[in-house]
């Protein structure tokens, strides 16, 4: 794993430094507050790296808190996957996992406090009426006819809401703020609703659930959060966050700061839309390696260090954060360049018969797993009469500058001999199906006498290599911003060629690699072994993580 770089300064980091310097806070407490209604995506990774990263850098704490206030959409599976993802990214939350539902009693008591102070009321408007009374961005709202209910009546009705005396959706508890506020979030927002839904933690204990805005600020305060960091769409909710905390008896008032959401080109970062791809079976699951989910990136072979470096590089600000996929791929490639072993594999095999190699004989040569890391060890690379080479490494009509194999030409087999193509064998349709080559026995570890052979290609011994299914992934969408088109639905931009499955051959030494082990396949890219449940018939399966920049030409024989 490459070592972590210096933190990049940003406005939130500056605020924290100032708060610690001025003595406003002795230590910081942040939190990551996902709703367990889907798997986390790369945008969440940004938020995780920010919240947990700041806590680490400033010797503070970061909580993991599930915002579990929408029981219908939430599940244990999602909650489990989120914990796995945070840990896999290399972070650990402070103490136990927290749940907004842990605070349901406290939240109820604070609502009663608001009612007693005349700052909340039970409202019977229907959803349609509610919308009508709310007003618009340009027109003020008007007061609900239920706004002047007495404290006693409100206390009674709220208790009966809790006790299940009213049907779902028939009443809400609203904060009593200001129906004429220019900020619509302050026009008497609902803070409790009636919903008979089974909750993953509290079961059927409650039939009323607090709303997100009301829950979030109180949860933050109860946990002593100092800096509550969220994305920009919550900026307009901040006055409500502050209003709630200012109007109840709670000793702590965290400050909310907003930063821009990450948007990654050629993919989507919305749990709802990702969920659609899964339920419509456009992908094989939340952890499909084409998905921008943390689980998908993990299966694809992306490394935690690479993702953390990506988060560091894209930074934190309030301006648009639309990032090219190449930035993420670059971080992954950079991390893998120095951290994973290199072996040879052939993904589009073309058979080569070495005519002057004795049938049945095997030779082998030791080769290190990494040119700059002898500590990675080495393996024997066997060679026999028949080998596989990449069909793209042979051409009868090569473009200018071609340094690979041509009829009558020579090329070096990586870690092995120079071979010469003597004969091209074709099928009836004229496709090249086999090459007959001779090897120059004087070229093992040394250059041939009197001539230069520039090209070096990868290969594997046909007799020794392992068959593998190799999954080549491309972008999931064909356009950079699939969900920003107002006219056209994001489904229209799904890339039909985002997955190609090929049967290839890999060196034997990978046979017992644990699931999620990454390799560089020389000259092809980085590949990662898949987990058992994704290997049909326990076949060896590699997912292509990312292609390689072609630096091959500079490397030695
Ligand atoms: P989505 O819109 O994909 O459903 P969400 O914001 O509803 O995401 P939450 O589970 O509520 O999902 O998010 C948990 C935290 O992650 C929040 O603090 C949220 O601001 C942050 N977050 C979500 N998406 C992004 C993103 N694209 N970039 C940065 N942070 C994000
Ligand atoms: Mg959300």
Coordinates of C-alpha atoms and ligand atoms in Angstrom, one line a residue:
X1 CA 0.0 0.0 0.0
X2 CA 1.4 3.4 -0.9
X3 CA 1.9 5.7 2.0
X4 CA -0.7 8.4 2.6
X5 CA 0.1 11.9 1.4
X6 CA -0.2 15.2 3.2
X7 CA -3.8 16.4 3.7
X8 CA -5.0 19.0 1.3
X9 CA -6.2 22.1 3.1
X10 CA -9.9 23.1 2.6
X11 CA -12.4 25.4 4.3
X12 CA -13.7 22.8 6.7
X13 CA -10.2 21.9 7.8
X14 CA -9.5 25.6 8.4
X15 CA -12.7 26.0 10.5
X16 CA -11.6 23.1 12.7
X17 CA -8.1 24.4 13.1
X18 CA -9.5 27.8 14.1
X19 CA -12.0 26.2 16.5
X20 CA -9.2 24.2 18.2
X21 CA -6.9 27.2 18.3
X22 CA -9.5 29.5 19.8
X23 CA -10.5 26.9 22.4
X24 CA -14.0 26.7 21.1
X25 CA -13.5 23.0 21.1
X26 CA -10.9 20.9 22.9
X27 CA -11.4 18.0 20.5
X28 CA -13.6 17.3 17.5
X29 CA -16.4 14.8 17.0
X30 CA -17.7 14.2 13.5
X31 CA -20.2 11.5 12.2
X32 CA -21.0 9.7 9.0
X33 CA -24.8 9.4 8.9
X34 CA -26.0 7.1 6.1
X35 CA -29.5 5.9 5.7
X36 CA -29.5 2.1 5.5
X37 CA -31.6 2.1 2.3
X38 CA -29.0 1.0 -0.2
X39 CA -25.3 0.3 -0.7
X40 CA -22.8 3.1 -0.4
X41 CA -21.4 4.6 -3.5
X42 CA -18.2 6.6 -4.4
X43 CA -19.9 9.8 -3.3
X44 CA -20.3 8.3 0.2
X45 CA -16.7 7.3 0.1
X46 CA -15.8 11.0 -0.3
X47 CA -18.0 11.8 2.8
X48 CA -16.5 8.9 4.8
X49 CA -12.9 9.9 4.0
X50 CA -13.8 13.5 5.0
X51 CA -15.5 12.7 8.3
X52 CA -13.3 9.8 9.4
X53 CA -10.2 11.4 8.0
X54 CA -10.7 14.7 9.9
X55 CA -11.2 12.7 13.1
X56 CA -7.9 10.9 12.5
X57 CA -6.0 14.0 11.6
X58 CA -7.1 16.0 14.6
X59 CA -7.1 13.2 17.1
X60 CA -10.9 13.4 17.4
X61 CA -13.7 10.9 17.1
X62 CA -16.1 9.9 14.3
X63 CA -19.4 8.1 14.9
X64 CA -21.2 5.9 12.5
X65 CA -24.9 6.6 12.8
X66 CA -27.6 5.1 10.8
X67 CA -30.4 7.5 10.0
X68 CA -33.1 4.9 10.2
X69 CA -36.2 7.0 10.2
X70 CA -37.8 5.5 7.0
X71 CA -38.6 2.0 8.0
X72 CA -40.1 0.8 4.6
X73 CA -36.9 1.4 2.7
X74 CA -34.4 0.2 5.2
X75 CA -32.9 -3.2 5.8
X76 CA -30.3 -5.1 7.9
X77 CA -28.5 -6.1 4.7
X78 CA -27.9 -2.5 3.8
X79 CA -26.8 -1.7 7.4
X80 CA -24.4 -4.6 7.3
X81 CA -22.9 -3.7 4.0
X82 CA -22.4 -0.1 5.1
X83 CA -20.4 -1.2 8.1
X84 CA -18.3 -3.6 5.9
X85 CA -17.6 -0.8 3.5
X86 CA -16.5 1.7 6.1
X87 CA -14.1 -0.8 7.6
X88 CA -12.9 -1.9 4.3
X89 CA -12.0 1.7 3.4
X90 CA -9.8 1.6 6.4
X91 CA -11.8 3.4 9.0
X92 CA -13.2 2.5 12.4
X93 CA -16.0 4.4 14.1
X94 CA -15.9 5.4 17.8
X95 CA -17.6 3.0 20.1
X96 CA -20.7 1.1 19.0
X97 CA -22.6 1.8 15.8
X98 CA -25.3 4.3 16.6
X99 CA -28.9 4.5 15.3
X100 CA -31.2 7.4 15.2
X101 CA -33.8 4.9 16.5
X102 CA -31.7 4.7 19.7
X103 CA -33.1 8.2 20.3
X104 CA -36.7 7.7 19.5
X105 CA -37.7 8.2 23.2
X106 CA -35.6 11.3 23.5
X107 CA -37.0 12.6 20.2
X108 CA -40.5 12.1 21.4
X109 CA -39.8 13.9 24.7
X110 CA -38.3 16.9 22.8
X111 CA -41.4 17.0 20.6
X112 CA -43.5 17.2 23.8
X113 CA -41.3 20.0 25.0
X114 CA -41.9 21.9 21.8
X115 CA -45.7 21.4 22.1
X116 CA -45.6 22.6 25.7
X117 CA -43.8 25.7 24.6
X118 CA -46.4 26.4 21.9
X119 CA -43.8 25.6 19.2
X120 CA -45.4 22.5 17.6
X121 CA -48.9 21.5 16.8
X122 CA -50.9 18.6 15.4
X123 CA -52.2 19.3 11.9
X124 CA -55.0 17.5 10.1
X125 CA -54.5 18.9 6.6
X126 CA -54.3 16.3 3.9
X127 CA -51.1 16.1 1.9
X128 CA -52.7 18.0 -1.0
X129 CA -54.0 20.8 1.3
X130 CA -50.6 20.9 3.0
X131 CA -49.0 21.5 -0.4
X132 CA -51.5 24.2 -1.2
X133 CA -51.0 26.0 2.2
X134 CA -47.2 25.8 1.9
X135 CA -47.0 28.5 -0.8
X136 CA -44.2 28.7 -3.4
X137 CA -40.8 30.1 -3.8
X138 CA -42.4 33.5 -4.7
X139 CA -45.6 33.4 -2.7
X140 CA -45.8 33.0 1.1
X141 CA -47.7 30.1 2.6
X142 CA -50.8 30.5 4.8
X143 CA -51.5 29.3 8.3
X144 CA -53.1 25.9 8.8
X145 CA -56.5 26.1 10.4
X146 CA -55.1 23.7 13.1
X147 CA -52.2 26.1 14.0
X148 CA -54.0 27.6 17.0
X149 CA -54.8 24.4 18.7
X150 CA -54.2 24.6 22.5
X151 CA -51.2 23.1 24.1
X152 CA -53.5 20.6 26.0
X153 CA -55.2 19.5 22.8
X154 CA -51.9 19.1 21.0
X155 CA -50.4 17.1 23.8
X156 CA -53.5 14.8 23.8
X157 CA -53.5 14.4 20.0
X158 CA -49.8 13.7 19.8
X159 CA -50.0 11.1 22.6
X160 CA -52.9 9.5 20.7
X161 CA -50.9 9.5 17.4
X162 CA -48.2 7.6 19.3
X163 CA -50.8 5.2 20.7
X164 CA -52.1 4.3 17.3
X165 CA -55.5 5.9 17.5
X166 CA -55.3 7.5 14.0
X167 CA -54.8 6.1 10.6
X168 CA -51.5 6.4 8.7
X169 CA -51.0 9.9 7.2
X170 CA -54.1 11.4 8.8
X171 CA -52.2 13.8 11.0
X172 CA -48.7 15.1 11.4
X173 CA -46.9 17.0 14.1
X174 CA -45.5 20.3 12.7
X175 CA -43.0 22.7 14.1
X176 CA -44.7 26.1 14.5
X177 CA -42.2 28.5 12.9
X178 CA -43.3 30.9 10.1
X179 CA -45.5 30.2 7.1
X180 CA -44.3 33.4 5.5
X181 CA -40.6 32.6 5.7
X182 CA -38.7 33.0 2.4
X183 CA -37.1 29.6 3.3
X184 CA -39.8 27.0 2.6
X185 CA -38.1 24.6 5.0
X186 CA -39.2 26.9 7.8
X187 CA -42.9 27.0 6.8
X188 CA -44.1 24.8 9.7
X189 CA -42.3 21.6 8.6
X190 CA -43.7 18.3 9.6
X191 CA -41.6 16.7 12.3
X192 CA -43.6 13.5 13.0
X193 CA -45.7 11.4 10.8
X194 CA -47.9 8.3 11.3
X195 CA -46.7 5.3 9.5
X196 CA -47.4 1.7 10.5
X197 CA -44.3 0.1 9.2
X198 CA -42.1 -2.6 10.7
X199 CA -38.8 -1.1 11.7
X200 CA -35.5 -3.1 11.5
X201 CA -34.6 -2.1 15.1
X202 CA -37.7 -1.1 16.9
X203 CA -40.1 -3.6 15.3
X204 CA -43.7 -2.5 15.7
X205 CA -43.1 -0.5 18.8
X206 CA -43.7 2.8 17.1
X207 CA -46.3 3.9 14.6
X208 CA -45.1 7.4 14.4
X209 CA -41.7 8.3 13.0
X210 CA -39.7 11.5 13.3
X211 CA -38.7 13.3 10.1
X212 CA -35.1 13.5 9.0
X213 CA -34.5 17.2 9.6
X214 CA -35.8 17.0 13.1
X215 CA -34.0 13.8 13.9
X216 CA -30.7 14.6 12.5
X217 CA -29.9 17.8 14.5
X218 CA -31.0 16.2 17.8
X219 CA -29.0 13.1 17.1
X220 CA -25.9 15.2 16.4
X221 CA -26.4 17.2 19.6
X222 CA -27.0 14.0 21.7
X223 CA -23.8 12.6 20.5
X224 CA -21.8 15.8 21.1
X225 CA -20.9 16.2 17.4
X226 CA -18.9 19.4 17.0
X227 CA -18.9 19.7 13.2
X228 CA -21.8 18.2 11.3
X229 CA -20.7 17.9 7.7
X230 CA -23.1 17.3 4.9
X231 CA -23.7 18.0 1.2
X232 CA -24.9 21.3 -0.2
X233 CA -28.5 20.3 -0.7
X234 CA -28.8 20.7 3.1
X235 CA -27.7 24.3 3.1
X236 CA -31.3 25.5 3.1
X237 CA -32.1 23.1 5.9
X238 CA -29.5 24.6 8.2
X239 CA -31.9 27.3 9.6
X240 CA -34.3 24.4 10.6
X241 CA -31.4 22.5 12.1
X242 CA -30.6 25.5 14.2
X243 CA -34.2 26.3 15.0
X244 CA -34.9 22.9 16.5
X245 CA -31.8 23.0 18.7
X246 CA -32.4 26.6 19.8
X247 CA -35.9 25.7 20.9
X248 CA -35.4 22.6 23.0
X249 CA -33.4 22.2 26.2
X250 CA -30.3 20.5 25.0
X251 CA -26.8 21.6 26.1
X252 CA -25.0 21.0 22.8
X253 CA -25.4 22.9 19.5
X254 CA -23.3 21.4 16.7
X255 CA -22.6 23.5 13.7
X256 CA -23.5 22.2 10.2
X257 CA -21.2 22.9 7.3
X258 CA -22.0 22.0 3.7
X259 CA -19.7 20.8 0.9
X260 CA -20.4 19.9 -2.7
X261 CA -21.4 16.3 -3.7
X262 CA -19.1 14.3 -5.8
X263 CA -20.3 13.5 -9.2
X264 CA -18.3 11.1 -11.2
X265 CA -18.5 11.1 -15.0
X266 CA -19.8 8.1 -16.9
X267 CA -21.7 6.9 -13.9
X268 CA -24.4 7.9 -11.4
X269 CA -24.2 8.7 -7.8
X270 CA -27.7 8.3 -6.6
X271 CA -28.7 5.4 -4.4
X272 CA -32.2 5.5 -5.8
X273 CA -31.0 5.1 -9.4
X274 CA -28.4 2.5 -8.5
X275 CA -31.2 0.6 -6.7
X276 CA -33.2 0.7 -10.0
X277 CA -30.3 -0.8 -11.9
X278 CA -30.1 -3.7 -9.4
X279 CA -33.9 -4.4 -9.2
X280 CA -34.3 -4.2 -13.0
X281 CA -31.3 -6.5 -13.3
X282 CA -29.4 -4.2 -15.6
X283 CA -26.4 -5.2 -13.5
X284 CA -25.7 -8.4 -11.6
X285 CA -26.2 -6.8 -8.1
X286 CA -25.0 -3.9 -5.9
X287 CA -21.5 -5.4 -6.0
X288 CA -21.4 -5.7 -9.8
X289 CA -17.9 -4.5 -10.7
X290 CA -19.3 -1.9 -13.0
X291 CA -21.2 -0.2 -10.2
X292 CA -19.8 2.9 -8.6
X293 CA -20.7 1.3 -5.2
X294 CA -17.9 0.7 -2.7
X295 CA -18.9 -3.0 -2.9
X296 CA -18.6 -2.9 -6.7
X297 CA -15.3 -1.1 -6.7
X298 CA -14.0 -3.6 -4.2
X299 CA -14.9 -6.6 -6.4
X300 CA -13.4 -4.8 -9.3
X301 CA -10.1 -4.6 -7.5
X302 CA -10.0 -1.0 -6.5
X303 CA -7.9 -0.6 -3.4
X304 CA -8.9 1.3 -0.2
X305 CA -5.6 3.3 -0.4
X306 CA -6.4 4.2 -4.0
X307 CA -9.9 5.4 -3.2
X308 CA -8.6 7.4 -0.2
X309 CA -6.1 9.0 -2.4
X310 CA -8.8 9.9 -4.9
X311 CA -10.8 11.5 -2.1
X312 CA -7.7 13.5 -1.1
X313 CA -7.1 14.6 -4.6
X314 CA -10.6 15.8 -5.5
X315 CA -10.7 17.9 -2.4
X316 CA -13.6 19.6 -0.5
X317 CA -15.2 22.8 -1.5
X318 CA -18.6 24.4 -2.3
X319 CA -18.1 24.4 -6.0
X320 CA -19.1 21.8 -8.5
X321 CA -17.3 18.5 -8.0
X322 CA -17.8 16.7 -11.3
X323 CA -14.8 14.5 -11.7
X324 CA -13.4 12.6 -14.7
X325 CA -13.3 8.8 -14.2
X326 CA -9.7 9.0 -15.3
X327 CA -8.8 10.7 -12.0
X328 CA -10.2 7.7 -10.0
X329 CA -8.6 5.2 -12.4
X330 CA -5.3 7.0 -12.1
X331 CA -5.3 6.8 -8.3
X332 CA -6.0 3.0 -8.5
X333 CA -3.3 2.4 -11.1
X334 CA -0.8 4.4 -9.1
X335 CA -1.4 2.4 -6.0
X336 CA -1.3 -0.9 -7.8
X337 CA 1.8 -0.1 -9.7
X338 CA 3.9 -0.6 -6.6
X339 CA 1.7 -2.8 -4.5
X340 CA 0.7 -5.9 -6.6
X341 CA 2.7 -8.8 -8.1
X342 CA 3.0 -9.0 -11.9
X343 CA 2.4 -12.2 -13.9
X344 CA 1.6 -13.1 -17.5
X345 CA -1.8 -13.9 -18.9
X346 CA -3.3 -14.1 -22.4
X347 CA -6.8 -12.8 -22.9
X348 CA -7.2 -13.3 -26.7
X349 CA -5.2 -16.4 -27.2
X350 CA -3.4 -17.4 -30.5
X351 CA -1.5 -20.7 -30.5
X352 CA 2.2 -20.8 -31.3
X353 CA 4.0 -24.0 -31.9
X354 CA 7.8 -23.7 -31.3
X355 CA 8.9 -26.1 -34.0
X356 CA 12.5 -26.6 -32.8
X357 CA 11.4 -27.2 -29.2
X358 CA 11.4 -30.9 -28.3
X359 CA 7.9 -32.2 -27.7
X360 CA 7.3 -33.3 -24.1
X361 CA 10.2 -31.3 -22.8
X362 CA 9.8 -28.4 -20.3
X363 CA 12.2 -25.7 -19.5
X364 CA 11.7 -22.9 -17.0
X365 CA 13.2 -19.7 -15.9
X366 CA 12.8 -17.8 -12.6
X367 CA 11.1 -14.4 -12.8
X368 CA 10.5 -11.9 -10.0
X369 CA 7.0 -10.8 -9.2
X370 CA 7.9 -7.1 -9.4
X371 CA 10.9 -5.4 -10.9
X372 CA 11.4 -3.0 -8.0
X373 CA 10.2 -5.2 -5.2
X374 CA 12.4 -8.3 -4.8
X375 CA 10.6 -9.0 -1.5
X376 CA 7.5 -10.0 -3.5
X377 CA 9.4 -13.1 -4.4
X378 CA 9.6 -15.0 -7.7
X379 CA 8.2 -18.0 -9.5
X380 CA 9.3 -20.3 -12.3
X381 CA 8.0 -19.5 -15.7
X382 CA 7.8 -22.8 -17.7
X383 CA 8.0 -23.0 -21.5
X384 CA 7.2 -26.0 -23.7
X385 CA 6.5 -26.7 -27.4
X386 CA 3.1 -25.0 -27.5
X387 CA 2.5 -21.6 -26.1
X388 CA -0.3 -19.0 -26.2
X389 CA 0.4 -15.4 -27.3
X390 CA -2.0 -12.5 -27.5
X391 CA -3.6 -12.5 -31.0
X392 CA -3.2 -8.7 -31.0
X393 CA 0.6 -9.2 -30.9
X394 CA 0.6 -10.6 -34.3
X395 CA -0.2 -8.8 -37.6
X396 CA 0.2 -9.6 -41.2
X397 CA -0.3 -6.0 -42.2
X398 CA 1.2 -4.1 -39.3
X399 CA 0.8 -0.3 -38.9
X400 CA 4.0 1.8 -39.0
X401 CA 6.1 1.5 -35.9
X402 CA 4.9 -2.0 -35.1
X403 CA 7.4 -3.9 -32.9
X404 CA 5.5 -7.1 -32.3
X405 CA 5.3 -10.3 -34.4
X406 CA 4.9 -10.3 -38.2
X407 CA 5.4 -13.2 -40.7
X408 CA 9.1 -13.7 -41.0
X409 CA 9.8 -11.3 -38.1
X410 CA 11.2 -11.8 -34.6
X411 CA 10.1 -10.9 -31.1
X412 CA 11.2 -11.7 -27.6
X413 CA 9.1 -13.7 -25.3
X414 CA 9.1 -12.0 -22.0
X415 CA 11.6 -13.8 -19.6
X416 CA 12.5 -16.1 -22.4
X417 CA 13.8 -16.6 -25.9
X418 CA 13.6 -14.7 -29.1
X419 CA 11.3 -16.4 -31.6
X420 CA 10.8 -16.0 -35.3
X421 CA 7.6 -16.5 -37.2
X422 CA 8.2 -19.0 -40.0
X423 CA 4.6 -19.9 -41.0
X424 CA 1.1 -18.6 -40.6
X425 CA -1.7 -21.2 -40.5
X426 CA -5.2 -20.2 -41.4
X427 CA -8.6 -21.8 -41.3
X428 CA -10.9 -22.0 -44.3
X429 CA -12.3 -18.6 -43.7
X430 CA -8.8 -17.1 -43.7
X431 CA -8.5 -16.5 -40.0
X432 CA -5.1 -16.9 -38.5
X433 CA -5.4 -19.9 -36.1
X434 CA -1.8 -20.9 -35.4
X435 CA 1.7 -19.7 -35.9
X436 CA 4.8 -21.9 -36.4
X437 CA 7.8 -20.3 -34.9
X438 CA 11.4 -21.3 -34.2
X439 CA 13.3 -20.1 -31.2
X440 CA 16.9 -18.9 -31.1
X441 CA 18.6 -20.9 -28.4
X442 CA 21.3 -18.3 -27.9
X443 CA 18.9 -15.6 -26.7
X444 CA 18.1 -16.6 -23.2
X445 CA 18.9 -13.5 -21.1
X446 CA 21.0 -12.0 -23.8
X447 CA 20.5 -10.1 -27.1
X448 CA 20.9 -12.0 -30.3
X449 CA 24.1 -11.8 -32.2
X450 CA 24.3 -9.2 -35.0
X451 CA 20.7 -8.0 -35.0
X452 CA 18.3 -6.0 -32.8
X453 CA 15.0 -7.4 -31.6
X454 CA 13.0 -4.6 -30.1
X455 CA 9.6 -6.1 -29.4
X456 CA 8.8 -8.1 -26.2
X457 CA 5.5 -9.8 -25.8
X458 CA 3.8 -11.7 -23.0
X459 CA 2.8 -15.4 -23.4
X460 CA 2.1 -18.5 -21.4
X461 CA 2.9 -22.2 -21.8
X462 CA -0.2 -23.9 -23.2
X463 CA 0.5 -27.1 -21.2
X464 CA 1.0 -25.3 -17.9
X465 CA -1.3 -22.3 -18.0
X466 CA -4.6 -22.3 -16.1
X467 CA -7.8 -21.6 -18.0
X468 CA -9.6 -18.5 -16.6
X469 CA -12.7 -16.6 -17.3
X470 CA -11.7 -13.0 -17.7
X471 CA -14.3 -10.2 -17.4
X472 CA -13.3 -7.0 -19.2
X473 CA -15.3 -4.0 -17.9
X474 CA -15.9 -0.8 -19.6
X475 CA -17.9 2.3 -18.5
X476 CA -21.4 1.6 -17.4
X477 CA -22.7 4.6 -19.4
X478 CA -21.9 6.0 -22.8
X479 CA -22.1 9.6 -21.9
X480 CA -20.3 11.7 -19.3
X481 CA -23.4 12.8 -17.4
X482 CA -26.1 10.2 -17.8
X483 CA -28.5 11.6 -15.2
X484 CA -28.3 15.3 -16.1
X485 CA -30.3 15.1 -19.3
X486 CA -33.8 16.6 -18.6
X487 CA -35.4 15.0 -21.7
X488 CA -33.9 11.5 -21.7
X489 CA -33.9 8.9 -19.0
X490 CA -30.5 7.6 -17.7
X491 CA -31.3 4.1 -18.8
X492 CA -31.0 5.2 -22.5
X493 CA -27.3 5.8 -21.9
X494 CA -26.4 2.4 -20.5
X495 CA -23.4 1.1 -22.3
X496 CA -24.4 -2.3 -23.9
X497 CA -20.7 -3.2 -24.1
X498 CA -19.8 -2.5 -20.5
X499 CA -19.0 -6.2 -20.0
X500 CA -17.1 -8.6 -22.2
X501 CA -16.4 -12.1 -21.0
X502 CA -13.4 -13.9 -22.5
X503 CA -11.7 -17.2 -21.9
X504 CA -8.0 -16.7 -21.3
X505 CA -4.9 -18.4 -19.9
X506 CA -3.0 -17.4 -16.8
X507 CA 0.3 -18.5 -15.2
X508 CA -0.1 -21.4 -12.8
X509 CA 1.3 -19.4 -9.8
X510 CA -2.1 -17.7 -9.4
X511 CA -3.9 -21.0 -8.8
X512 CA -4.4 -20.6 -5.0
X513 CA -4.8 -16.8 -4.9
X514 CA -7.3 -15.8 -2.2
X515 CA -10.5 -14.0 -3.5
X516 CA -9.9 -10.3 -4.2
X517 CA -6.2 -10.7 -4.9
X518 CA -4.9 -8.3 -7.5
X519 CA -2.3 -8.8 -10.1
X520 CA -0.8 -6.9 -12.9
X521 CA -1.2 -9.0 -16.1
X522 CA 1.8 -7.7 -17.9
X523 CA 1.0 -5.3 -20.7
X524 CA -2.8 -5.8 -20.2
X525 CA -3.7 -4.1 -17.0
X526 CA -4.7 -4.9 -13.4
X527 CA -6.9 -7.8 -12.6
X528 CA -8.5 -9.1 -9.5
X529 CA -9.6 -12.6 -8.5
X530 CA -13.4 -12.8 -7.9
X531 CA -15.1 -14.2 -4.8
X532 CA -16.3 -17.8 -4.7
X533 CA -20.0 -16.9 -5.1
X534 CA -19.2 -15.2 -8.4
X535 CA -17.2 -18.1 -9.9
X536 CA -19.4 -20.5 -11.9
X537 CA -18.3 -24.1 -11.2
X538 CA -15.5 -22.7 -9.1
X539 CA -13.8 -21.6 -12.2
X540 CA -10.9 -19.2 -11.9
X541 CA -12.3 -15.7 -12.6
X542 CA -10.5 -12.4 -13.0
X543 CA -12.2 -9.0 -13.1
X544 CA -10.3 -6.3 -14.9
X545 CA -9.7 -3.5 -12.5
X546 CA -8.2 -1.0 -14.9
X547 CA -6.1 -1.1 -18.0
X548 CA -2.5 -0.2 -18.1
X549 CA -0.8 2.8 -19.5
X550 CA 1.5 1.3 -22.1
X551 CA 4.9 1.8 -20.6
X552 CA 6.0 -1.5 -21.8
X553 CA 8.4 -0.4 -24.5
X554 CA 10.7 1.1 -21.9
X555 CA 11.1 -2.0 -19.9
X556 CA 14.0 -4.4 -20.3
X557 CA 13.9 -8.1 -21.3
Ligands
LIG1 P1 -28.2 9.4 -2.4 O1 -28.6 10.7 -2.9 O2 -27.3 8.6 -3.2 O3 -29.4 8.5 -1.9 P2 -28.0 10.3 0.3 O4 -27.4 11.6 0.5 O5 -29.4 10.2 0.3 O6 -27.4 9.7 -1.1 P3 -27.2 9.2 2.8 O7 -27.2 7.8 3.2 O8 -28.2 10.1 3.4 O9 -27.4 9.2 1.2 O10 -25.8 9.8 2.8 C1 -24.9 9.7 3.9 C2 -23.9 10.8 3.8 O11 -23.2 10.8 2.6 C3 -24.6 12.2 3.9 O12 -23.9 13.0 4.8 C4 -24.5 12.7 2.5 O13 -24.4 14.1 2.4 C5 -23.2 12.0 2.0 N1 -23.2 11.9 0.5 C6 -24.1 11.2 -0.2 N2 -23.9 11.3 -1.5 C7 -22.7 12.0 -1.6 C8 -21.9 12.5 -2.7 N3 -22.3 12.2 -4.0 N4 -20.8 13.2 -2.5 C9 -20.5 13.4 -1.2 N5 -21.2 13.1 -0.1 C10 -22.3 12.4 -0.3
LIG2 MG1 -30.2 11.0 2.3

